[in-house]
mmCIF file of C-alpha atoms and ligand atoms in Angstrom:
data_model
loop_
_atom_site.group_PDB
_atom_site.id
_atom_site.type_symbol
_atom_site.label_atom_id
_atom_site.label_comp_id
_atom_site.label_asym_id
_atom_site.label_seq_id
_atom_site.Cartn_x
_atom_site.Cartn_y
_atom_site.Cartn_z
ATOM 1 C CA UNK A 894 4.321 -3.964 -1.277
ATOM 2 C CA UNK A 895 3.879 -0.519 -2.836
ATOM 3 C CA UNK A 896 3.423 2.504 -0.606
ATOM 4 C CA UNK A 897 0.783 5.103 -1.422
ATOM 5 C CA UNK A 898 0.810 8.508 0.242
ATOM 6 C CA UNK A 899 -2.788 9.565 0.856
ATOM 7 C CA UNK A 900 -2.989 13.245 1.757
ATOM 8 C CA UNK A 901 -6.207 14.200 3.522
ATOM 9 C CA UNK A 902 -6.611 10.490 4.262
ATOM 10 C CA UNK A 903 -8.626 10.905 7.454
ATOM 11 C CA UNK A 904 -11.185 12.956 5.487
ATOM 12 C CA UNK A 905 -14.355 11.690 3.881
ATOM 13 C CA UNK A 906 -13.177 10.443 0.472
ATOM 14 C CA UNK A 907 -9.595 9.798 1.623
ATOM 15 C CA UNK A 908 -10.645 7.379 4.365
ATOM 16 C CA UNK A 909 -12.798 5.332 1.979
ATOM 17 C CA UNK A 910 -9.937 5.267 -0.513
ATOM 18 C CA UNK A 911 -7.461 4.184 2.177
ATOM 19 C CA UNK A 912 -9.734 1.201 2.860
ATOM 20 C CA UNK A 913 -9.830 0.236 -0.833
ATOM 21 C CA UNK A 914 -6.058 0.596 -1.143
ATOM 22 C CA UNK A 915 -5.360 -1.570 1.902
ATOM 23 C CA UNK A 916 -7.830 -4.177 0.669
ATOM 24 C CA UNK A 917 -5.987 -4.257 -2.663
ATOM 25 C CA UNK A 918 -2.676 -4.903 -0.864
ATOM 26 C CA UNK A 919 -1.092 -1.437 -0.817
ATOM 27 C CA UNK A 920 0.698 0.060 2.162
ATOM 28 C CA UNK A 921 -0.943 3.379 3.046
ATOM 29 C CA UNK A 922 0.675 6.435 4.616
ATOM 30 C CA UNK A 923 -1.777 9.173 5.567
ATOM 31 C CA UNK A 924 -0.876 12.814 6.096
ATOM 32 C CA UNK A 925 -3.597 15.010 7.527
ATOM 33 C CA UNK A 926 -3.549 18.079 9.768
ATOM 34 C CA UNK A 927 -7.039 17.181 11.082
ATOM 35 C CA UNK A 928 -8.367 20.551 9.935
ATOM 36 C CA UNK A 929 -11.603 18.865 8.877
ATOM 37 C CA UNK A 930 -11.395 15.315 10.218
ATOM 38 C CA UNK A 931 -10.780 13.314 13.349
ATOM 39 C CA UNK A 932 -8.024 10.948 14.362
ATOM 40 C CA UNK A 933 -10.595 8.254 15.303
ATOM 41 C CA UNK A 934 -11.145 7.676 11.579
ATOM 42 C CA UNK A 935 -7.962 5.581 11.738
ATOM 43 C CA UNK A 936 -9.750 3.218 14.140
ATOM 44 C CA UNK A 937 -12.539 2.811 11.595
ATOM 45 C CA UNK A 938 -10.087 2.047 8.784
ATOM 46 C CA UNK A 939 -8.329 -0.480 11.013
ATOM 47 C CA UNK A 940 -11.589 -2.112 12.110
ATOM 48 C CA UNK A 941 -12.614 -2.591 8.468
ATOM 49 C CA UNK A 942 -9.292 -3.737 7.020
ATOM 50 C CA UNK A 943 -7.428 -5.187 9.998
ATOM 51 C CA UNK A 944 -4.548 -2.816 9.201
ATOM 52 C CA UNK A 945 -3.776 0.608 10.592
ATOM 53 C CA UNK A 946 -2.304 3.023 8.061
ATOM 54 C CA UNK A 947 0.821 4.944 9.008
ATOM 55 C CA UNK A 948 -0.286 8.417 10.075
ATOM 56 C CA UNK A 949 1.528 11.750 10.149
ATOM 57 C CA UNK A 950 -0.233 14.839 11.466
ATOM 58 C CA UNK A 951 0.975 18.039 9.873
ATOM 59 C CA UNK A 952 0.094 20.743 7.375
ATOM 60 C CA UNK A 953 1.297 19.960 3.843
ATOM 61 C CA UNK A 954 2.048 23.630 3.327
ATOM 62 C CA UNK A 955 4.940 23.066 5.762
ATOM 63 C CA UNK A 956 7.961 22.547 3.475
ATOM 64 C CA UNK A 957 10.265 21.090 6.096
ATOM 65 C CA UNK A 958 7.782 18.558 7.411
ATOM 66 C CA UNK A 959 6.749 17.492 3.930
ATOM 67 C CA UNK A 960 10.398 17.026 2.900
ATOM 68 C CA UNK A 961 10.900 14.948 6.067
ATOM 69 C CA UNK A 962 7.972 12.732 5.123
ATOM 70 C CA UNK A 963 9.566 11.886 1.776
ATOM 71 C CA UNK A 964 12.817 11.020 3.606
ATOM 72 C CA UNK A 965 11.023 8.819 6.117
ATOM 73 C CA UNK A 966 8.936 6.745 3.689
ATOM 74 C CA UNK A 967 9.721 5.273 0.306
ATOM 75 C CA UNK A 968 6.636 6.505 -1.534
ATOM 76 C CA UNK A 969 5.594 4.957 -4.852
ATOM 77 C CA UNK A 970 2.611 7.177 -5.669
ATOM 78 C CA UNK A 971 0.470 9.935 -4.194
ATOM 79 C CA UNK A 972 -3.261 10.520 -3.968
ATOM 80 C CA UNK A 973 -3.749 14.166 -3.089
ATOM 81 C CA UNK A 974 -7.084 14.771 -1.372
ATOM 82 C CA UNK A 975 -6.035 17.371 1.189
ATOM 83 C CA UNK A 976 -7.825 20.651 0.591
ATOM 84 C CA UNK A 977 -10.324 22.995 2.136
ATOM 85 C CA UNK A 978 -13.627 22.248 0.404
ATOM 86 C CA UNK A 979 -16.484 24.407 1.671
ATOM 87 C CA UNK A 980 -17.759 26.557 -1.195
ATOM 88 C CA UNK A 981 -19.544 29.169 0.954
ATOM 89 C CA UNK A 982 -16.663 29.460 3.407
ATOM 90 C CA UNK A 983 -14.254 30.035 0.518
ATOM 91 C CA UNK A 984 -16.168 33.193 -0.434
ATOM 92 C CA UNK A 985 -15.546 34.682 3.015
ATOM 93 C CA UNK A 986 -12.013 33.235 3.465
ATOM 94 C CA UNK A 987 -10.464 33.387 -0.028
ATOM 95 C CA UNK A 988 -6.855 33.777 1.112
ATOM 96 C CA UNK A 989 -7.043 30.725 3.379
ATOM 97 C CA UNK A 990 -8.425 28.724 0.436
ATOM 98 C CA UNK A 991 -5.892 29.909 -2.128
ATOM 99 C CA UNK A 992 -3.053 29.454 0.356
ATOM 100 C CA UNK A 993 -4.017 26.018 1.625
ATOM 101 C CA UNK A 994 -5.170 24.392 -1.590
ATOM 102 C CA UNK A 995 -2.436 25.757 -3.841
ATOM 103 C CA UNK A 996 0.574 25.872 -1.508
ATOM 104 C CA UNK A 997 0.022 22.270 -0.391
ATOM 105 C CA UNK A 998 -0.033 21.158 -4.041
ATOM 106 C CA UNK A 999 3.113 23.135 -4.907
ATOM 107 C CA UNK A 1000 5.034 21.756 -1.923
ATOM 108 C CA UNK A 1001 3.921 18.243 -2.770
ATOM 109 C CA UNK A 1002 4.976 18.546 -6.416
ATOM 110 C CA UNK A 1003 8.365 20.015 -5.438
ATOM 111 C CA UNK A 1004 8.898 16.904 -3.367
ATOM 112 C CA UNK A 1005 7.717 14.590 -6.144
ATOM 113 C CA UNK A 1006 10.325 16.155 -8.401
ATOM 114 C CA UNK A 1007 13.115 16.066 -5.815
ATOM 115 C CA UNK A 1008 12.396 12.486 -4.738
ATOM 116 C CA UNK A 1009 11.537 11.027 -8.156
ATOM 117 C CA UNK A 1010 8.030 10.040 -7.100
ATOM 118 C CA UNK A 1011 6.430 10.162 -10.507
ATOM 119 C CA UNK A 1012 2.697 9.538 -10.009
ATOM 120 C CA UNK A 1013 -0.045 11.647 -8.430
ATOM 121 C CA UNK A 1014 -3.816 11.321 -8.509
ATOM 122 C CA UNK A 1015 -5.425 14.707 -7.934
ATOM 123 C CA UNK A 1016 -8.913 15.390 -6.515
ATOM 124 C CA UNK A 1017 -10.624 17.777 -8.859
ATOM 125 C CA UNK A 1018 -14.297 18.616 -9.111
ATOM 126 C CA UNK A 1019 -17.163 18.981 -11.548
ATOM 127 C CA UNK A 1020 -17.333 22.518 -10.207
ATOM 128 C CA UNK A 1021 -14.709 23.414 -12.877
ATOM 129 C CA UNK A 1022 -17.451 23.082 -15.549
ATOM 130 C CA UNK A 1023 -19.847 25.601 -13.983
ATOM 131 C CA UNK A 1024 -23.191 25.272 -15.805
ATOM 132 C CA UNK A 1025 -22.183 23.297 -18.914
ATOM 133 C CA UNK A 1026 -23.718 24.172 -22.287
ATOM 134 C CA UNK A 1027 -24.219 20.502 -23.138
ATOM 135 C CA UNK A 1028 -25.277 17.593 -20.953
ATOM 136 C CA UNK A 1029 -24.010 15.087 -20.075
ATOM 137 C CA UNK A 1030 -20.756 16.993 -19.653
ATOM 138 C CA UNK A 1031 -17.606 15.482 -21.177
ATOM 139 C CA UNK A 1032 -13.994 16.105 -20.199
ATOM 140 C CA UNK A 1033 -13.678 18.211 -23.372
ATOM 141 C CA UNK A 1034 -16.216 20.790 -22.166
ATOM 142 C CA UNK A 1035 -14.627 24.168 -21.491
ATOM 143 C CA UNK A 1036 -14.148 25.237 -17.902
ATOM 144 C CA UNK A 1037 -16.274 28.232 -16.954
ATOM 145 C CA UNK A 1038 -15.362 31.118 -14.709
ATOM 146 C CA UNK A 1039 -15.389 29.652 -11.221
ATOM 147 C CA UNK A 1040 -18.309 30.659 -9.030
ATOM 148 C CA UNK A 1041 -16.222 30.579 -5.840
ATOM 149 C CA UNK A 1042 -12.600 30.804 -4.695
ATOM 150 C CA UNK A 1043 -12.830 27.085 -3.837
ATOM 151 C CA UNK A 1044 -13.830 26.239 -7.413
ATOM 152 C CA UNK A 1045 -11.072 28.466 -8.742
ATOM 153 C CA UNK A 1046 -8.458 26.639 -6.625
ATOM 154 C CA UNK A 1047 -9.386 23.437 -8.512
ATOM 155 C CA UNK A 1048 -9.010 25.151 -11.898
ATOM 156 C CA UNK A 1049 -5.666 26.706 -10.945
ATOM 157 C CA UNK A 1050 -4.478 23.415 -9.428
ATOM 158 C CA UNK A 1051 -5.193 21.575 -12.679
ATOM 159 C CA UNK A 1052 -3.157 24.246 -14.535
ATOM 160 C CA UNK A 1053 -0.291 24.025 -12.028
ATOM 161 C CA UNK A 1054 -0.161 20.263 -12.532
ATOM 162 C CA UNK A 1055 -0.260 20.494 -16.333
ATOM 163 C CA UNK A 1056 2.443 23.178 -16.471
ATOM 164 C CA UNK A 1057 4.674 21.180 -14.123
ATOM 165 C CA UNK A 1058 4.247 17.975 -16.133
ATOM 166 C CA UNK A 1059 5.031 19.847 -19.347
ATOM 167 C CA UNK A 1060 8.305 21.034 -17.846
ATOM 168 C CA UNK A 1061 9.041 17.695 -16.161
ATOM 169 C CA UNK A 1062 7.761 14.932 -18.441
ATOM 170 C CA UNK A 1063 9.115 12.259 -16.102
ATOM 171 C CA UNK A 1064 6.195 13.140 -13.776
ATOM 172 C CA UNK A 1065 2.607 12.067 -14.401
ATOM 173 C CA UNK A 1066 -0.797 12.773 -12.972
ATOM 174 C CA UNK A 1067 -4.428 11.777 -13.287
ATOM 175 C CA UNK A 1068 -6.969 14.419 -12.300
ATOM 176 C CA UNK A 1069 -10.313 12.977 -11.255
ATOM 177 C CA UNK A 1070 -13.259 15.333 -11.493
ATOM 178 C CA UNK A 1071 -15.773 14.133 -8.934
ATOM 179 C CA UNK A 1072 -19.439 14.890 -9.249
ATOM 180 C CA UNK A 1073 -21.383 14.678 -5.931
ATOM 181 C CA UNK A 1074 -19.955 11.983 -3.623
ATOM 182 C CA UNK A 1075 -22.427 10.609 -1.072
ATOM 183 C CA UNK A 1076 -22.949 7.640 1.257
ATOM 184 C CA UNK A 1077 -20.689 5.761 3.636
ATOM 185 C CA UNK A 1078 -18.841 2.468 3.909
ATOM 186 C CA UNK A 1079 -21.380 -0.404 4.268
ATOM 187 C CA UNK A 1080 -19.880 -1.263 7.680
ATOM 188 C CA UNK A 1081 -20.918 2.224 8.915
ATOM 189 C CA UNK A 1082 -17.478 2.416 10.538
ATOM 190 C CA UNK A 1083 -16.418 5.390 8.412
ATOM 191 C CA UNK A 1084 -18.495 8.065 6.690
ATOM 192 C CA UNK A 1085 -18.869 11.801 6.227
ATOM 193 C CA UNK A 1086 -18.484 13.922 9.359
ATOM 194 C CA UNK A 1087 -19.582 17.460 8.504
ATOM 195 C CA UNK A 1088 -18.619 20.026 11.119
ATOM 196 C CA UNK A 1089 -21.498 22.321 12.113
ATOM 197 C CA UNK A 1090 -24.530 22.754 9.881
ATOM 198 C CA UNK A 1091 -24.096 20.631 6.737
ATOM 199 C CA UNK A 1092 -23.982 22.578 3.487
ATOM 200 C CA UNK A 1093 -24.388 19.483 1.307
ATOM 201 C CA UNK A 1094 -27.724 17.894 0.574
ATOM 202 C CA UNK A 1095 -27.366 14.298 1.768
ATOM 203 C CA UNK A 1096 -25.844 15.035 5.203
ATOM 204 C CA UNK A 1097 -28.663 17.535 5.709
ATOM 205 C CA UNK A 1098 -31.208 14.904 4.707
ATOM 206 C CA UNK A 1099 -29.785 12.303 7.119
ATOM 207 C CA UNK A 1100 -29.553 14.824 9.960
ATOM 208 C CA UNK A 1101 -33.170 15.822 9.357
ATOM 209 C CA UNK A 1102 -34.220 12.168 9.480
ATOM 210 C CA UNK A 1103 -32.226 11.779 12.713
ATOM 211 C CA UNK A 1104 -34.038 14.772 14.241
ATOM 212 C CA UNK A 1105 -30.866 16.883 14.502
ATOM 213 C CA UNK A 1106 -32.335 19.377 11.995
ATOM 214 C CA UNK A 1107 -35.995 20.299 12.061
ATOM 215 C CA UNK A 1108 -36.528 20.785 8.363
ATOM 216 C CA UNK A 1109 -34.663 20.423 5.101
ATOM 217 C CA UNK A 1110 -34.809 23.479 2.883
ATOM 218 C CA UNK A 1111 -35.085 22.641 -0.805
ATOM 219 C CA UNK A 1112 -33.313 25.455 -2.624
ATOM 220 C CA UNK A 1113 -35.607 26.296 -5.521
ATOM 221 C CA UNK A 1114 -38.393 24.537 -7.434
ATOM 222 C CA UNK A 1115 -38.448 26.845 -10.421
ATOM 223 C CA UNK A 1116 -35.487 25.457 -12.337
ATOM 224 C CA UNK A 1117 -35.881 24.228 -15.894
ATOM 225 C CA UNK A 1118 -35.979 20.562 -14.801
ATOM 226 C CA UNK A 1119 -38.854 18.037 -14.795
ATOM 227 C CA UNK A 1120 -39.846 18.697 -11.155
ATOM 228 C CA UNK A 1121 -38.310 22.181 -10.884
ATOM 229 C CA UNK A 1122 -35.584 21.248 -8.375
ATOM 230 C CA UNK A 1123 -31.888 21.244 -9.301
ATOM 231 C CA UNK A 1124 -30.190 18.175 -10.739
ATOM 232 C CA UNK A 1125 -26.805 16.646 -9.790
ATOM 233 C CA UNK A 1126 -24.943 13.394 -10.398
ATOM 234 C CA UNK A 1127 -24.685 11.690 -6.985
ATOM 235 C CA UNK A 1128 -21.970 9.030 -6.830
ATOM 236 C CA UNK A 1129 -21.385 6.446 -4.102
ATOM 237 C CA UNK A 1130 -18.187 7.245 -2.208
ATOM 238 C CA UNK A 1131 -17.005 3.599 -2.285
ATOM 239 C CA UNK A 1132 -17.384 3.492 -6.081
ATOM 240 C CA UNK A 1133 -15.423 6.746 -6.203
ATOM 241 C CA UNK A 1134 -12.732 5.317 -3.918
ATOM 242 C CA UNK A 1135 -12.274 2.306 -6.216
ATOM 243 C CA UNK A 1136 -11.537 4.586 -9.173
ATOM 244 C CA UNK A 1137 -8.549 5.996 -7.275
ATOM 245 C CA UNK A 1138 -7.023 2.557 -6.886
ATOM 246 C CA UNK A 1139 -7.473 1.965 -10.622
ATOM 247 C CA UNK A 1140 -5.894 5.339 -11.441
ATOM 248 C CA UNK A 1141 -2.880 4.719 -9.202
ATOM 249 C CA UNK A 1142 -2.342 1.265 -10.687
ATOM 250 C CA UNK A 1143 -2.647 2.663 -14.215
ATOM 251 C CA UNK A 1144 0.249 5.052 -13.611
ATOM 252 C CA UNK A 1145 2.386 2.610 -11.618
ATOM 253 C CA UNK A 1146 2.050 0.070 -14.437
ATOM 254 C CA UNK A 1147 2.770 2.702 -17.077
ATOM 255 C CA UNK A 1148 -0.602 2.215 -18.757
ATOM 256 C CA UNK A 1149 -1.461 5.908 -18.858
ATOM 257 C CA UNK A 1150 -1.741 7.253 -22.425
ATOM 258 C CA UNK A 1151 -0.161 10.609 -21.689
ATOM 259 C CA UNK A 1152 1.485 12.023 -18.610
ATOM 260 C CA UNK A 1153 -1.621 14.075 -17.806
ATOM 261 C CA UNK A 1154 -5.035 12.487 -17.942
ATOM 262 C CA UNK A 1155 -8.352 13.645 -16.601
ATOM 263 C CA UNK A 1156 -11.558 11.714 -15.984
ATOM 264 C CA UNK A 1157 -15.083 12.524 -14.887
ATOM 265 C CA UNK A 1158 -16.205 10.382 -11.968
ATOM 266 C CA UNK A 1159 -19.963 10.245 -11.814
ATOM 267 C CA UNK A 1160 -22.767 7.804 -12.506
ATOM 268 C CA UNK A 1161 -23.926 9.404 -15.737
ATOM 269 C CA UNK A 1162 -27.416 9.907 -14.293
ATOM 270 C CA UNK A 1163 -28.800 13.100 -12.830
ATOM 271 C CA UNK A 1164 -31.175 13.183 -9.846
ATOM 272 C CA UNK A 1165 -33.176 16.163 -8.663
ATOM 273 C CA UNK A 1166 -33.288 17.291 -5.047
ATOM 274 C CA UNK A 1167 -36.877 16.051 -4.758
ATOM 275 C CA UNK A 1168 -35.901 12.700 -6.280
ATOM 276 C CA UNK A 1169 -33.164 12.337 -3.675
ATOM 277 C CA UNK A 1170 -35.627 13.047 -0.872
ATOM 278 C CA UNK A 1171 -38.095 10.503 -2.216
ATOM 279 C CA UNK A 1172 -35.423 7.861 -2.896
ATOM 280 C CA UNK A 1173 -34.154 8.342 0.676
ATOM 281 C CA UNK A 1174 -37.677 7.918 2.065
ATOM 282 C CA UNK A 1175 -38.172 4.815 -0.053
ATOM 283 C CA UNK A 1176 -34.822 3.260 0.910
ATOM 284 C CA UNK A 1177 -35.012 3.945 4.642
ATOM 285 C CA UNK A 1178 -38.707 4.255 5.504
ATOM 286 C CA UNK A 1179 -37.926 7.649 7.098
ATOM 287 C CA UNK A 1180 -40.096 10.674 6.243
ATOM 288 C CA UNK A 1181 -38.237 13.887 5.517
ATOM 289 C CA UNK A 1182 -39.724 17.137 6.710
ATOM 290 C CA UNK A 1183 -38.954 19.687 3.996
ATOM 291 C CA UNK A 1184 -40.014 23.033 2.586
ATOM 292 C CA UNK A 1185 -39.325 24.759 -0.693
ATOM 293 C CA UNK A 1186 -37.371 27.999 -0.327
ATOM 294 C CA UNK A 1187 -35.594 30.357 -2.735
ATOM 295 C CA UNK A 1188 -32.693 29.214 -4.878
ATOM 296 C CA UNK A 1189 -29.281 29.179 -3.171
ATOM 297 C CA UNK A 1190 -26.895 31.803 -4.507
ATOM 298 C CA UNK A 1191 -24.194 30.380 -6.766
ATOM 299 C CA UNK A 1192 -26.026 27.106 -7.485
ATOM 300 C CA UNK A 1193 -26.193 25.834 -11.021
ATOM 301 C CA UNK A 1194 -29.360 24.342 -12.469
ATOM 302 C CA UNK A 1195 -28.264 20.907 -13.621
ATOM 303 C CA UNK A 1196 -25.185 18.822 -14.250
ATOM 304 C CA UNK A 1197 -24.407 15.182 -14.782
ATOM 305 C CA UNK A 1198 -21.384 13.389 -16.134
ATOM 306 C CA UNK A 1199 -20.561 11.749 -19.400
ATOM 307 C CA UNK A 1200 -18.675 8.817 -17.890
ATOM 308 C CA UNK A 1201 -17.661 7.037 -21.105
ATOM 309 C CA UNK A 1202 -13.998 8.000 -20.887
ATOM 310 C CA UNK A 1203 -13.629 6.670 -17.324
ATOM 311 C CA UNK A 1204 -15.679 3.567 -18.173
ATOM 312 C CA UNK A 1205 -13.617 2.754 -21.259
ATOM 313 C CA UNK A 1206 -10.131 3.854 -20.240
ATOM 314 C CA UNK A 1207 -10.174 2.941 -16.558
ATOM 315 C CA UNK A 1208 -12.485 -0.048 -16.953
ATOM 316 C CA UNK A 1209 -14.378 1.417 -14.013
ATOM 317 C CA UNK A 1210 -18.072 2.081 -13.523
ATOM 318 C CA UNK A 1211 -20.091 3.470 -10.622
ATOM 319 C CA UNK A 1212 -22.781 0.838 -10.331
ATOM 320 C CA UNK A 1213 -24.181 1.034 -6.801
ATOM 321 C CA UNK A 1214 -27.907 1.888 -6.954
ATOM 322 C CA UNK A 1215 -28.931 5.252 -5.509
ATOM 323 C CA UNK A 1216 -31.228 3.655 -2.903
ATOM 324 C CA UNK A 1217 -28.414 1.411 -1.611
ATOM 325 C CA UNK A 1218 -26.127 4.421 -1.413
ATOM 326 C CA UNK A 1219 -28.683 6.499 0.501
ATOM 327 C CA UNK A 1220 -29.245 3.616 2.890
ATOM 328 C CA UNK A 1221 -25.509 3.563 3.750
ATOM 329 C CA UNK A 1222 -25.697 7.301 4.462
ATOM 330 C CA UNK A 1223 -28.587 6.675 6.852
ATOM 331 C CA UNK A 1224 -26.864 3.727 8.558
ATOM 332 C CA UNK A 1225 -23.830 5.914 9.162
ATOM 333 C CA UNK A 1226 -25.950 8.755 10.558
ATOM 334 C CA UNK A 1227 -27.747 6.305 12.863
ATOM 335 C CA UNK A 1228 -24.461 4.912 14.126
ATOM 336 C CA UNK A 1229 -22.930 8.283 14.985
ATOM 337 C CA UNK A 1230 -26.187 9.407 16.670
ATOM 338 C CA UNK A 1231 -26.708 6.130 18.517
ATOM 339 C CA UNK A 1232 -30.080 5.554 16.873
ATOM 340 C CA UNK A 1233 -31.147 1.902 16.815
HETATM 341 P P1 LIG B 907 -12.569 16.347 3.696
HETATM 342 O O1 LIG B 907 -12.555 17.722 4.228
HETATM 343 O O2 LIG B 907 -13.391 15.324 4.383
HETATM 344 O O3 LIG B 907 -11.072 15.778 3.589
HETATM 345 C C1 LIG B 907 -9.971 16.612 3.307
HETATM 346 C C2 LIG B 907 -8.931 16.345 4.362
HETATM 347 O O4 LIG B 907 -7.770 17.124 4.097
HETATM 348 C C3 LIG B 907 -9.391 16.699 5.768
HETATM 349 O O5 LIG B 907 -9.225 15.583 6.614
HETATM 350 C C4 LIG B 907 -8.487 17.869 6.179
HETATM 351 O O6 LIG B 907 -8.201 17.841 7.563
HETATM 352 C C5 LIG B 907 -7.263 17.630 5.315
HETATM 353 N N1 LIG B 907 -6.461 18.819 4.990
HETATM 354 C C6 LIG B 907 -6.911 19.967 4.441
HETATM 355 N N2 LIG B 907 -5.881 20.809 4.237
HETATM 356 C C7 LIG B 907 -4.755 20.152 4.646
HETATM 357 C C8 LIG B 907 -3.387 20.489 4.695
HETATM 358 N N3 LIG B 907 -2.944 21.685 4.280
HETATM 359 N N4 LIG B 907 -2.501 19.602 5.170
HETATM 360 C C9 LIG B 907 -2.932 18.387 5.616
HETATM 361 N N5 LIG B 907 -4.216 18.010 5.600
HETATM 362 C C10 LIG B 907 -5.123 18.891 5.120
HETATM 363 O O7 LIG B 907 -12.974 16.449 2.147
HETATM 364 P P2 LIG B 907 -13.404 15.323 1.111
HETATM 365 O O8 LIG B 907 -14.849 15.466 0.879
HETATM 366 O O9 LIG B 907 -12.859 14.023 1.535
HETATM 367 O O10 LIG B 907 -12.667 15.838 -0.175
HETATM 368 C C11 LIG B 907 -11.416 15.339 -0.571
HETATM 369 C C12 LIG B 907 -10.964 16.066 -1.822
HETATM 370 O O11 LIG B 907 -11.934 15.888 -2.842
HETATM 371 C C13 LIG B 907 -10.793 17.560 -1.661
HETATM 372 O O12 LIG B 907 -9.684 17.979 -2.450
HETATM 373 C C14 LIG B 907 -12.071 18.125 -2.241
HETATM 374 O O13 LIG B 907 -11.894 19.435 -2.710
HETATM 375 C C15 LIG B 907 -12.324 17.148 -3.366
HETATM 376 N N6 LIG B 907 -13.729 17.074 -3.767
HETATM 377 C C16 LIG B 907 -14.691 16.791 -2.822
HETATM 378 C C17 LIG B 907 -16.026 16.724 -3.199
HETATM 379 C C18 LIG B 907 -17.098 16.474 -2.191
HETATM 380 O O14 LIG B 907 -18.259 16.793 -2.460
HETATM 381 N N7 LIG B 907 -16.824 15.906 -1.017
HETATM 382 C C19 LIG B 907 -16.383 16.923 -4.562
HETATM 383 C C20 LIG B 907 -15.381 17.186 -5.486
HETATM 384 C C21 LIG B 907 -14.049 17.261 -5.074
HETATM 385 C C1 LIG B 908 -26.789 19.574 -4.097
HETATM 386 C C2 LIG B 908 -28.171 20.094 -4.454
HETATM 387 C C3 LIG B 908 -28.587 22.332 -3.681
HETATM 388 C C4 LIG B 908 -28.515 21.509 0.583
HETATM 389 C C5 LIG B 908 -20.987 21.069 -3.931
HETATM 390 C C6 LIG B 908 -19.860 21.916 -4.416
HETATM 391 C C7 LIG B 908 -19.112 21.221 -5.519
HETATM 392 C C8 LIG B 908 -18.705 19.817 -5.103
HETATM 393 C C9 LIG B 908 -19.850 19.044 -4.562
HETATM 394 C C10 LIG B 908 -16.495 19.900 -4.164
HETATM 395 C C11 LIG B 908 -28.148 21.551 -4.919
HETATM 396 C C12 LIG B 908 -29.507 21.352 -3.016
HETATM 397 C C13 LIG B 908 -28.458 21.383 -0.794
HETATM 398 C C14 LIG B 908 -29.776 21.796 1.204
HETATM 399 C C15 LIG B 908 -30.814 21.776 -0.970
HETATM 400 N N1 LIG B 908 -17.744 19.847 -4.038
HETATM 401 N N2 LIG B 908 -29.587 21.517 -1.549
HETATM 402 N N3 LIG B 908 -30.870 21.908 0.392
HETATM 403 O O1 LIG B 908 -23.788 22.397 -4.593
HETATM 404 O O2 LIG B 908 -23.951 20.411 -6.164
HETATM 405 O O3 LIG B 908 -21.868 20.855 -5.023
HETATM 406 O O4 LIG B 908 -20.488 19.786 -3.526
HETATM 407 O O5 LIG B 908 -15.837 20.047 -5.163
HETATM 408 O O6 LIG B 908 -18.010 21.998 -5.805
HETATM 409 O O7 LIG B 908 -20.395 23.139 -4.915
HETATM 410 O O8 LIG B 908 -23.749 20.027 -3.700
HETATM 411 O O9 LIG B 908 -24.816 18.866 -1.814
HETATM 412 O O10 LIG B 908 -24.444 21.368 -1.664
HETATM 413 O O11 LIG B 908 -26.170 20.497 -3.222
HETATM 414 O O12 LIG B 908 -31.830 21.905 -1.642
HETATM 415 O O13 LIG B 908 -29.878 21.946 2.413
HETATM 416 O O14 LIG B 908 -28.976 20.082 -3.266
HETATM 417 O O15 LIG B 908 -29.257 23.529 -3.973
HETATM 418 O O16 LIG B 908 -29.117 21.684 -5.925
HETATM 419 P P1 LIG B 908 -23.415 21.035 -4.926
HETATM 420 P P2 LIG B 908 -24.761 20.178 -2.492
#
């Protein structure tokens, strides 16, 4: 049985990926410092899969502890999710973001090199494209100046990985650029747990439906889009999780075409904020109280993915319908709020 180190594995995307990995027969070791997640997530993973992943609680910036982890486990490949991810917070705490997101990657790659662990999947983001000149956006599109320190950590991280692989061609990596992950596992045993007021659209929608928030604010209806609200490519988190298993397998089986590959992970379809609200209402029967307010600073107008490379090379496609995805988000919200 191959062992996959999942950093940030008690977090939102990491926990869904841990489930997919276990279901595909991998042994999972999670490292997380619980900065933005809770230990109970392990219970959810166990309830779904019947297996509890090994868990180590520490900060990956800690060199000694990370070195100890590689001594303790025989790791075959790494999926590196651990990072701080709040865009707005990164503007007010840039040093914490640069330190955490870059130091953890550097320490991890030093240990890959020292321990001959050759394969790493890296969580990147569509944020590296900024507002693309052409849509849908392909992997060949140039990166634009990052709009936040968080976004810049993803650009720098991709460069750190590429430079390291150039110098050490025995190492390999696949960077996955996620568009907007949403939804929860169909069991409603794991999902997204935003701390405080959600910054992302779908958690705000579900909390509004649950009565936790009075009103959703729609940031802008004067964009150059059919209904005036901004467009994103919302992808079901379980579809996203599956792509990680494919990427890991690709490297472990030596099927990667170069030692650094990068793929967009989206659906290929854009949805506006108003379309999301209406699809949620349709899927769940819940009315959303909302008002139109000014644009949010730093938001781009529209982006959606060209997914052909991931579809063709990985043989992977995000095919869960938006309504089904939104329903899982609502079922998760209901479960954590005890709504029946
Ligand atoms: P999350 O916050 O739910 O999960 C990240 C996990 O990493 C958390 O559990 C946190 O406690 C942990 N962590 C952070 N720093 C750590 C450190 N130094 N050492 C150990 N653990 C640490 O976030 P997520 O939504 O699951 O995102 C996972 C990855 O995907 C991140 O790299 C994020 O930047 C990237 N990403 C997320 C989105 C999104 O919208 N959710 C979009 C694109 C990319
Ligand atoms: C989606 C749309 C908002 C909340 C962020 C990061 C990006 C990536 C994904 C990590 C936008 C609108 C939102 C609300 C609203 N993360 N909105 N009312 O901004 O596309 O991307 O998450 O890499 O880097 O920037 O996602 O969910 O915040 O917003 O109208 O209360 O919903 O303006 O158009 P975003 P989001």
